[in-house]
């Protein structure tokens, strides 16, 4: 039986971490607390840790939805591994789960071969994998393909673009449009400027030419 | 590179046994020909050719690393 030991600031945190590492939820884990410092706040200040042992409960039947997802995920990972190694024989794939999404992180030689111009290779890999995923099982979570931290860098760039353009829009008190962006990129712009009470944002254009318009609220 | 196209195509179609990939090697560029069952053609091309475009993008990443250009032809 597969079990891991996890240490964190609190028992709850350790359980969450264990779930992530074993690609499952708390319900599928048997938890045994090995060490625990009394009092949540004290443990944070003293930096002392809670330690647990998490054991993966074996699914009673292989046909349970959870079990199938796991098998399908493994199959996808093997396929993705093959594709990645065809491009770069030294590439490795790391999987993680985060906010109901599966992240496939490609560790390559650092040359950005898997990222491509404006992330187009990452997008292509992600699109194809999700296409294959929906063919296998509809209930499997969405897959994100990342390499060399491109995704987080990309989000930062979009957020600073949003802020820069919003300054401009306020200055000229008129609307300003972003370059054409895909839906997930547009969403990042909308979300970033949502809290600003002086601004309003909407999308304009069709298909691949769709942009976000940022305008001061009248 | 032939195998790369084959893996991807087989994962996308309903009839993986009908996937045939052949490579015509040239001096600098090789042409990779992909044949699938008639009813699977749409799955390989995708909406607005997006799936075909993605396969070509991955192929060009692979050819950049291997220093050999490859062109994908989907044959009806």
mmCIF file of C-alpha atoms in Angstrom:
data_model
loop_
_atom_site.group_PDB
_atom_site.id
_atom_site.type_symbol
_atom_site.label_atom_id
_atom_site.label_comp_id
_atom_site.label_asym_id
_atom_site.label_seq_id
_atom_site.Cartn_x
_atom_site.Cartn_y
_atom_site.Cartn_z
ATOM 1 C CA UNK A 1 0.000 0.000 0.000
ATOM 2 C CA UNK A 2 1.254 3.431 -0.935
ATOM 3 C CA UNK A 3 1.843 5.816 1.935
ATOM 4 C CA UNK A 4 3.773 9.044 2.384
ATOM 5 C CA UNK A 5 4.800 11.166 5.334
ATOM 6 C CA UNK A 6 4.158 14.869 5.076
ATOM 7 C CA UNK A 7 5.204 17.704 7.367
ATOM 8 C CA UNK A 8 3.586 21.152 7.356
ATOM 9 C CA UNK A 9 2.682 23.952 9.720
ATOM 10 C CA UNK A 10 -0.698 22.486 10.576
ATOM 11 C CA UNK A 11 -2.319 19.095 10.290
ATOM 12 C CA UNK A 12 -4.888 20.458 7.806
ATOM 13 C CA UNK A 13 -2.136 21.794 5.583
ATOM 14 C CA UNK A 14 -0.290 18.517 5.725
ATOM 15 C CA UNK A 15 -3.418 16.639 4.685
ATOM 16 C CA UNK A 16 -3.950 18.978 1.725
ATOM 17 C CA UNK A 17 -0.331 18.536 0.697
ATOM 18 C CA UNK A 18 -0.585 14.789 0.948
ATOM 19 C CA UNK A 19 -3.681 14.874 -1.254
ATOM 20 C CA UNK A 20 -1.793 16.860 -3.869
ATOM 21 C CA UNK A 21 1.183 14.559 -3.812
ATOM 22 C CA UNK A 22 -0.916 11.442 -4.238
ATOM 23 C CA UNK A 23 -3.205 13.113 -6.790
ATOM 24 C CA UNK A 24 -6.308 12.487 -4.752
ATOM 25 C CA UNK A 25 -8.677 14.093 -2.252
ATOM 26 C CA UNK A 26 -8.850 13.795 1.502
ATOM 27 C CA UNK A 27 -11.699 11.276 1.246
ATOM 28 C CA UNK A 28 -9.375 8.716 -0.317
ATOM 29 C CA UNK A 29 -6.713 9.053 2.358
ATOM 30 C CA UNK A 30 -6.240 7.412 5.686
ATOM 31 C CA UNK A 31 -4.566 9.922 7.960
ATOM 32 C CA UNK A 32 -2.423 9.117 10.948
ATOM 33 C CA UNK A 33 -1.054 12.074 12.918
ATOM 34 C CA UNK A 34 2.572 11.460 13.890
ATOM 35 C CA UNK A 35 3.463 14.775 15.471
ATOM 36 C CA UNK A 36 1.413 17.798 16.320
ATOM 37 C CA UNK A 37 2.172 20.973 18.212
ATOM 38 C CA UNK A 38 -0.775 22.186 20.285
ATOM 39 C CA UNK A 39 -2.288 25.529 19.302
ATOM 40 C CA UNK A 40 -2.398 26.683 15.715
ATOM 41 C CA UNK A 41 -0.888 30.118 16.334
ATOM 42 C CA UNK A 42 1.936 28.933 18.510
ATOM 43 C CA UNK A 43 3.011 26.450 15.867
ATOM 44 C CA UNK A 44 3.147 29.160 13.213
ATOM 45 C CA UNK A 45 5.354 31.402 15.329
ATOM 46 C CA UNK A 46 7.616 28.710 16.588
ATOM 47 C CA UNK A 47 7.846 27.232 13.110
ATOM 48 C CA UNK A 48 7.208 23.811 14.564
ATOM 49 C CA UNK A 49 5.557 21.323 12.393
ATOM 50 C CA UNK A 50 2.777 18.841 12.259
ATOM 51 C CA UNK A 51 3.597 15.539 10.713
ATOM 52 C CA UNK A 52 1.193 13.026 9.277
ATOM 53 C CA UNK A 53 1.289 9.731 7.519
ATOM 54 C CA UNK A 54 -1.174 9.485 4.659
ATOM 55 C CA UNK A 55 -2.134 6.144 3.180
ATOM 56 C CA UNK A 56 -3.969 5.870 -0.092
ATOM 57 C CA UNK A 57 -7.149 3.853 0.377
ATOM 58 C CA UNK A 58 -7.463 1.279 -2.315
ATOM 59 C CA UNK A 59 -10.563 1.843 -4.390
ATOM 60 C CA UNK A 60 -12.920 -1.087 -3.811
ATOM 61 C CA UNK A 61 -13.649 -1.594 -7.507
ATOM 62 C CA UNK A 62 -11.481 -0.428 -10.375
ATOM 63 C CA UNK A 63 -14.554 0.879 -12.172
ATOM 64 C CA UNK A 64 -15.280 3.692 -9.697
ATOM 65 C CA UNK A 65 -15.177 7.078 -11.409
ATOM 66 C CA UNK A 66 -12.181 8.128 -9.332
ATOM 67 C CA UNK A 67 -10.204 5.024 -10.210
ATOM 68 C CA UNK A 68 -10.913 5.404 -13.897
ATOM 69 C CA UNK A 69 -9.806 9.002 -13.874
ATOM 70 C CA UNK A 70 -6.556 7.862 -12.365
ATOM 71 C CA UNK A 71 -5.989 5.247 -15.052
ATOM 72 C CA UNK A 72 -6.851 7.702 -17.792
ATOM 73 C CA UNK A 73 -4.511 10.251 -16.296
ATOM 74 C CA UNK A 74 -1.697 7.723 -16.322
ATOM 75 C CA UNK A 75 -2.438 6.849 -19.950
ATOM 76 C CA UNK A 76 -2.400 10.523 -20.905
ATOM 77 C CA UNK A 77 0.836 11.054 -19.054
ATOM 78 C CA UNK A 78 2.501 8.175 -20.896
ATOM 79 C CA UNK A 79 1.329 9.551 -24.230
ATOM 80 C CA UNK A 80 2.497 13.049 -23.360
ATOM 81 C CA UNK A 81 5.822 11.694 -22.191
ATOM 82 C CA UNK A 82 6.295 10.001 -25.568
ATOM 83 C CA UNK A 83 5.439 13.177 -27.464
ATOM 84 C CA UNK A 84 7.778 15.279 -25.326
ATOM 85 C CA UNK A 85 10.655 12.821 -25.696
ATOM 86 C CA UNK A 86 10.228 12.881 -29.450
ATOM 87 C CA UNK A 87 10.918 16.584 -29.398
ATOM 88 C CA UNK A 88 13.668 16.405 -26.780
ATOM 89 C CA UNK A 89 14.868 12.967 -25.616
ATOM 90 C CA UNK A 90 16.003 14.437 -22.280
ATOM 91 C CA UNK A 91 12.629 15.966 -21.377
ATOM 92 C CA UNK A 92 10.760 14.943 -18.231
ATOM 93 C CA UNK A 93 7.124 15.480 -17.248
ATOM 94 C CA UNK A 94 6.012 16.437 -13.763
ATOM 95 C CA UNK A 95 2.360 16.337 -12.797
ATOM 96 C CA UNK A 96 0.596 18.329 -10.128
ATOM 97 C CA UNK A 97 -2.991 19.238 -9.327
ATOM 98 C CA UNK A 98 -4.118 22.729 -8.465
ATOM 99 C CA UNK A 99 -7.621 24.265 -8.256
ATOM 100 C CA UNK A 100 -9.307 21.307 -9.998
ATOM 101 C CA UNK A 101 -6.811 21.429 -12.830
ATOM 102 C CA UNK A 102 -4.024 19.044 -13.715
ATOM 103 C CA UNK A 103 -0.711 20.660 -14.485
ATOM 104 C CA UNK A 104 1.775 18.890 -16.751
ATOM 105 C CA UNK A 105 5.101 20.637 -16.344
ATOM 106 C CA UNK A 106 7.718 19.837 -18.975
ATOM 107 C CA UNK A 107 11.273 20.015 -17.752
ATOM 108 C CA UNK A 108 13.479 20.492 -20.781
ATOM 109 C CA UNK A 109 16.912 21.892 -21.490
ATOM 110 C CA UNK A 110 15.892 25.466 -20.716
ATOM 111 C CA UNK A 111 15.926 26.581 -24.340
ATOM 112 C CA UNK A 112 12.186 27.136 -24.460
ATOM 113 C CA UNK A 113 11.706 24.572 -27.206
ATOM 114 C CA UNK A 114 8.406 23.506 -25.651
ATOM 115 C CA UNK A 115 7.168 27.076 -25.286
ATOM 116 C CA UNK A 116 7.537 28.355 -28.842
ATOM 117 C CA UNK A 117 6.810 31.793 -30.222
ATOM 118 C CA UNK A 118 4.391 33.506 -27.816
ATOM 119 C CA UNK A 119 3.761 30.164 -26.151
ATOM 120 C CA UNK A 120 2.290 28.616 -29.290
ATOM 121 C CA UNK A 121 3.914 25.209 -28.779
ATOM 122 C CA UNK A 122 2.592 25.061 -25.201
ATOM 123 C CA UNK A 123 -0.867 26.026 -26.491
ATOM 124 C CA UNK A 124 -0.735 23.352 -29.197
ATOM 125 C CA UNK A 125 0.308 20.655 -26.717
ATOM 126 C CA UNK A 126 -2.349 21.740 -24.236
ATOM 127 C CA UNK A 127 -5.083 21.868 -26.875
ATOM 128 C CA UNK A 128 -4.291 18.394 -28.196
ATOM 129 C CA UNK A 129 -4.025 16.853 -24.737
ATOM 130 C CA UNK A 130 -7.379 18.270 -23.703
ATOM 131 C CA UNK A 131 -8.889 17.026 -26.938
ATOM 132 C CA UNK A 132 -7.599 13.528 -26.181
ATOM 133 C CA UNK A 133 -8.718 13.844 -22.552
ATOM 134 C CA UNK A 134 -12.354 14.611 -23.455
ATOM 135 C CA UNK A 135 -12.355 11.594 -25.757
ATOM 136 C CA UNK A 136 -11.282 9.351 -22.879
ATOM 137 C CA UNK A 137 -13.528 10.635 -20.134
ATOM 138 C CA UNK A 138 -15.619 13.748 -19.852
ATOM 139 C CA UNK A 139 -15.231 14.083 -16.077
ATOM 140 C CA UNK A 140 -11.455 14.394 -16.004
ATOM 141 C CA UNK A 141 -10.241 17.851 -14.992
ATOM 142 C CA UNK A 142 -8.807 20.335 -17.479
ATOM 143 C CA UNK A 143 -5.103 20.034 -18.239
ATOM 144 C CA UNK A 144 -2.623 22.894 -18.168
ATOM 145 C CA UNK A 145 0.706 22.418 -19.935
ATOM 146 C CA UNK A 146 3.554 24.491 -18.575
ATOM 147 C CA UNK A 147 7.300 24.689 -19.050
ATOM 148 C CA UNK A 148 10.009 26.768 -17.394
ATOM 149 C CA UNK A 149 7.420 28.820 -15.502
ATOM 150 C CA UNK A 150 5.993 30.306 -18.692
ATOM 151 C CA UNK A 151 2.390 30.392 -17.477
ATOM 152 C CA UNK A 152 3.014 32.471 -14.385
ATOM 153 C CA UNK A 153 5.328 34.807 -16.308
ATOM 154 C CA UNK A 154 2.664 35.214 -18.973
ATOM 155 C CA UNK A 155 -0.002 36.079 -16.380
ATOM 156 C CA UNK A 156 2.302 38.690 -14.820
ATOM 157 C CA UNK A 157 2.909 40.252 -18.246
ATOM 158 C CA UNK A 158 -0.811 40.440 -18.975
ATOM 159 C CA UNK A 159 -1.544 41.976 -15.598
ATOM 160 C CA UNK A 160 1.058 44.682 -16.065
ATOM 161 C CA UNK A 161 -0.305 45.306 -19.573
ATOM 162 C CA UNK A 162 -3.765 45.720 -18.023
ATOM 163 C CA UNK A 163 -2.467 48.251 -15.518
ATOM 164 C CA UNK A 164 -0.488 50.197 -18.135
ATOM 165 C CA UNK A 165 -3.451 50.448 -20.500
ATOM 166 C CA UNK A 166 -5.816 51.422 -17.700
ATOM 167 C CA UNK A 167 -3.515 54.343 -16.782
ATOM 168 C CA UNK A 168 -3.574 55.419 -20.424
ATOM 169 C CA UNK A 169 -7.357 55.143 -20.645
ATOM 170 C CA UNK A 170 -7.771 57.285 -17.533
ATOM 171 C CA UNK A 171 -5.346 59.893 -18.846
ATOM 172 C CA UNK A 172 -7.091 60.361 -22.161
ATOM 173 C CA UNK A 173 -10.499 59.617 -20.582
ATOM 174 C CA UNK A 174 -11.414 57.417 -23.498
ATOM 175 C CA UNK A 175 -11.432 53.723 -24.399
ATOM 176 C CA UNK A 176 -8.248 51.781 -25.212
ATOM 177 C CA UNK A 177 -8.073 48.285 -26.703
ATOM 178 C CA UNK A 178 -5.543 45.541 -26.004
ATOM 179 C CA UNK A 179 -3.923 43.575 -28.815
ATOM 180 C CA UNK A 180 -5.960 40.514 -29.914
ATOM 181 C CA UNK A 181 -6.038 37.944 -27.093
ATOM 182 C CA UNK A 182 -7.515 34.490 -26.626
ATOM 183 C CA UNK A 183 -10.319 33.914 -24.141
ATOM 184 C CA UNK A 184 -8.219 32.892 -21.149
ATOM 185 C CA UNK A 185 -5.905 35.869 -21.663
ATOM 186 C CA UNK A 186 -8.868 38.246 -21.943
ATOM 187 C CA UNK A 187 -10.242 36.816 -18.744
ATOM 188 C CA UNK A 188 -7.023 37.694 -16.917
ATOM 189 C CA UNK A 189 -7.362 41.340 -18.060
ATOM 190 C CA UNK A 190 -11.034 41.529 -17.042
ATOM 191 C CA UNK A 191 -10.331 40.018 -13.626
ATOM 192 C CA UNK A 192 -7.367 42.291 -12.960
ATOM 193 C CA UNK A 193 -9.378 45.466 -13.617
ATOM 194 C CA UNK A 194 -12.621 44.284 -12.021
ATOM 195 C CA UNK A 195 -11.855 45.868 -8.653
ATOM 196 C CA UNK A 196 -11.163 49.319 -10.102
ATOM 197 C CA UNK A 197 -14.385 51.315 -9.592
ATOM 198 C CA UNK A 198 -13.351 53.942 -12.176
ATOM 199 C CA UNK A 199 -13.001 51.484 -15.043
ATOM 200 C CA UNK A 200 -15.166 49.223 -17.105
ATOM 201 C CA UNK A 201 -14.009 46.508 -19.510
ATOM 202 C CA UNK A 202 -15.659 44.551 -22.304
ATOM 203 C CA UNK A 203 -14.598 42.409 -25.256
ATOM 204 C CA UNK A 204 -14.878 43.423 -28.894
ATOM 205 C CA UNK A 205 -14.237 41.729 -32.246
ATOM 206 C CA UNK A 206 -14.590 38.216 -33.613
ATOM 207 C CA UNK A 207 -12.696 34.971 -33.297
ATOM 208 C CA UNK A 208 -8.944 35.294 -33.086
ATOM 209 C CA UNK A 209 -9.165 39.108 -33.410
ATOM 210 C CA UNK A 210 -11.170 39.557 -30.201
ATOM 211 C CA UNK A 211 -9.723 42.238 -27.902
ATOM 212 C CA UNK A 212 -10.472 43.748 -24.523
ATOM 213 C CA UNK A 213 -11.571 47.379 -24.431
ATOM 214 C CA UNK A 214 -10.710 49.293 -21.280
ATOM 215 C CA UNK A 215 -12.612 52.522 -20.672
ATOM 216 C CA UNK A 216 -13.139 54.940 -17.790
ATOM 217 C CA UNK A 217 -16.586 54.632 -16.252
ATOM 218 C CA UNK A 218 -18.775 57.626 -17.128
ATOM 219 C CA UNK B 1 9.063 12.350 -36.564
ATOM 220 C CA UNK B 2 6.836 9.901 -38.338
ATOM 221 C CA UNK B 3 6.115 8.215 -35.013
ATOM 222 C CA UNK B 4 5.308 11.531 -33.363
ATOM 223 C CA UNK B 5 2.514 12.167 -35.860
ATOM 224 C CA UNK B 6 1.337 8.592 -35.500
ATOM 225 C CA UNK B 7 1.018 8.713 -31.688
ATOM 226 C CA UNK B 8 -0.931 11.935 -31.781
ATOM 227 C CA UNK B 9 -3.200 10.876 -34.639
ATOM 228 C CA UNK B 10 -4.004 7.512 -33.074
ATOM 229 C CA UNK B 11 -5.039 9.162 -29.828
ATOM 230 C CA UNK B 12 -7.435 11.479 -31.647
ATOM 231 C CA UNK B 13 -9.355 9.109 -33.910
ATOM 232 C CA UNK B 14 -11.990 6.395 -33.500
ATOM 233 C CA UNK B 15 -10.151 3.946 -35.757
ATOM 234 C CA UNK B 16 -6.510 3.974 -34.644
ATOM 235 C CA UNK B 17 -5.782 0.936 -36.821
ATOM 236 C CA UNK B 18 -6.652 2.915 -39.933
ATOM 237 C CA UNK B 19 -3.964 5.533 -39.230
ATOM 238 C CA UNK B 20 -1.172 5.286 -41.811
ATOM 239 C CA UNK B 21 1.811 7.595 -41.710
ATOM 240 C CA UNK B 22 4.518 7.641 -44.352
ATOM 241 C CA UNK B 23 7.554 9.836 -44.647
ATOM 242 C CA UNK B 24 9.037 11.030 -47.923
ATOM 243 C CA UNK B 25 12.522 12.161 -47.107
ATOM 244 C CA UNK B 26 14.072 15.022 -48.988
ATOM 245 C CA UNK B 27 17.478 16.581 -48.641
ATOM 246 C CA UNK B 28 16.416 19.262 -46.185
ATOM 247 C CA UNK B 29 12.703 18.820 -45.860
ATOM 248 C CA UNK B 30 10.730 15.678 -45.419
ATOM 249 C CA UNK B 31 7.048 15.383 -46.142
ATOM 250 C CA UNK B 32 4.983 13.397 -43.685
ATOM 251 C CA UNK B 33 1.798 12.009 -45.135
ATOM 252 C CA UNK B 34 -1.051 11.149 -42.806
ATOM 253 C CA UNK B 35 -3.977 9.001 -43.862
ATOM 254 C CA UNK B 36 -6.934 8.266 -41.580
ATOM 255 C CA UNK B 37 -10.345 6.661 -41.966
ATOM 256 C CA UNK B 38 -12.771 8.891 -43.834
ATOM 257 C CA UNK B 39 -15.004 9.462 -40.802
ATOM 258 C CA UNK B 40 -11.996 10.500 -38.696
ATOM 259 C CA UNK B 41 -10.779 13.200 -41.070
ATOM 260 C CA UNK B 42 -12.741 15.884 -39.255
ATOM 261 C CA UNK B 43 -11.202 14.896 -35.915
ATOM 262 C CA UNK B 44 -7.703 15.322 -37.319
ATOM 263 C CA UNK B 45 -8.457 18.699 -38.880
ATOM 264 C CA UNK B 46 -10.641 20.123 -36.102
ATOM 265 C CA UNK B 47 -12.678 23.316 -35.957
ATOM 266 C CA UNK B 48 -11.143 25.885 -38.308
ATOM 267 C CA UNK B 49 -8.228 23.491 -38.757
ATOM 268 C CA UNK B 50 -7.134 24.017 -35.176
ATOM 269 C CA UNK B 51 -6.170 20.407 -34.496
ATOM 270 C CA UNK B 52 -4.161 20.161 -37.727
ATOM 271 C CA UNK B 53 -2.516 23.482 -36.869
ATOM 272 C CA UNK B 54 -1.551 22.176 -33.417
ATOM 273 C CA UNK B 55 -0.007 19.014 -34.849
ATOM 274 C CA UNK B 56 2.012 21.138 -37.286
ATOM 275 C CA UNK B 57 3.187 23.421 -34.472
ATOM 276 C CA UNK B 58 4.417 20.431 -32.461
ATOM 277 C CA UNK B 59 6.070 19.031 -35.568
ATOM 278 C CA UNK B 60 7.930 22.277 -36.146
ATOM 279 C CA UNK B 61 9.135 22.284 -32.534
ATOM 280 C CA UNK B 62 10.439 18.786 -33.107
ATOM 281 C CA UNK B 63 12.127 19.743 -36.369
ATOM 282 C CA UNK B 64 13.767 22.764 -34.747
ATOM 283 C CA UNK B 65 15.411 20.453 -32.238
ATOM 284 C CA UNK B 66 16.349 17.803 -34.781
ATOM 285 C CA UNK B 67 17.488 20.318 -37.403
ATOM 286 C CA UNK B 68 15.331 18.868 -40.088
ATOM 287 C CA UNK B 69 12.265 20.509 -41.558
ATOM 288 C CA UNK B 70 9.083 18.499 -41.811
ATOM 289 C CA UNK B 71 5.802 19.297 -43.519
ATOM 290 C CA UNK B 72 2.581 17.543 -42.611
ATOM 291 C CA UNK B 73 0.182 16.612 -45.383
ATOM 292 C CA UNK B 74 -3.186 15.236 -44.429
ATOM 293 C CA UNK B 75 -4.340 13.073 -47.282
ATOM 294 C CA UNK B 76 -8.001 12.592 -48.083
#
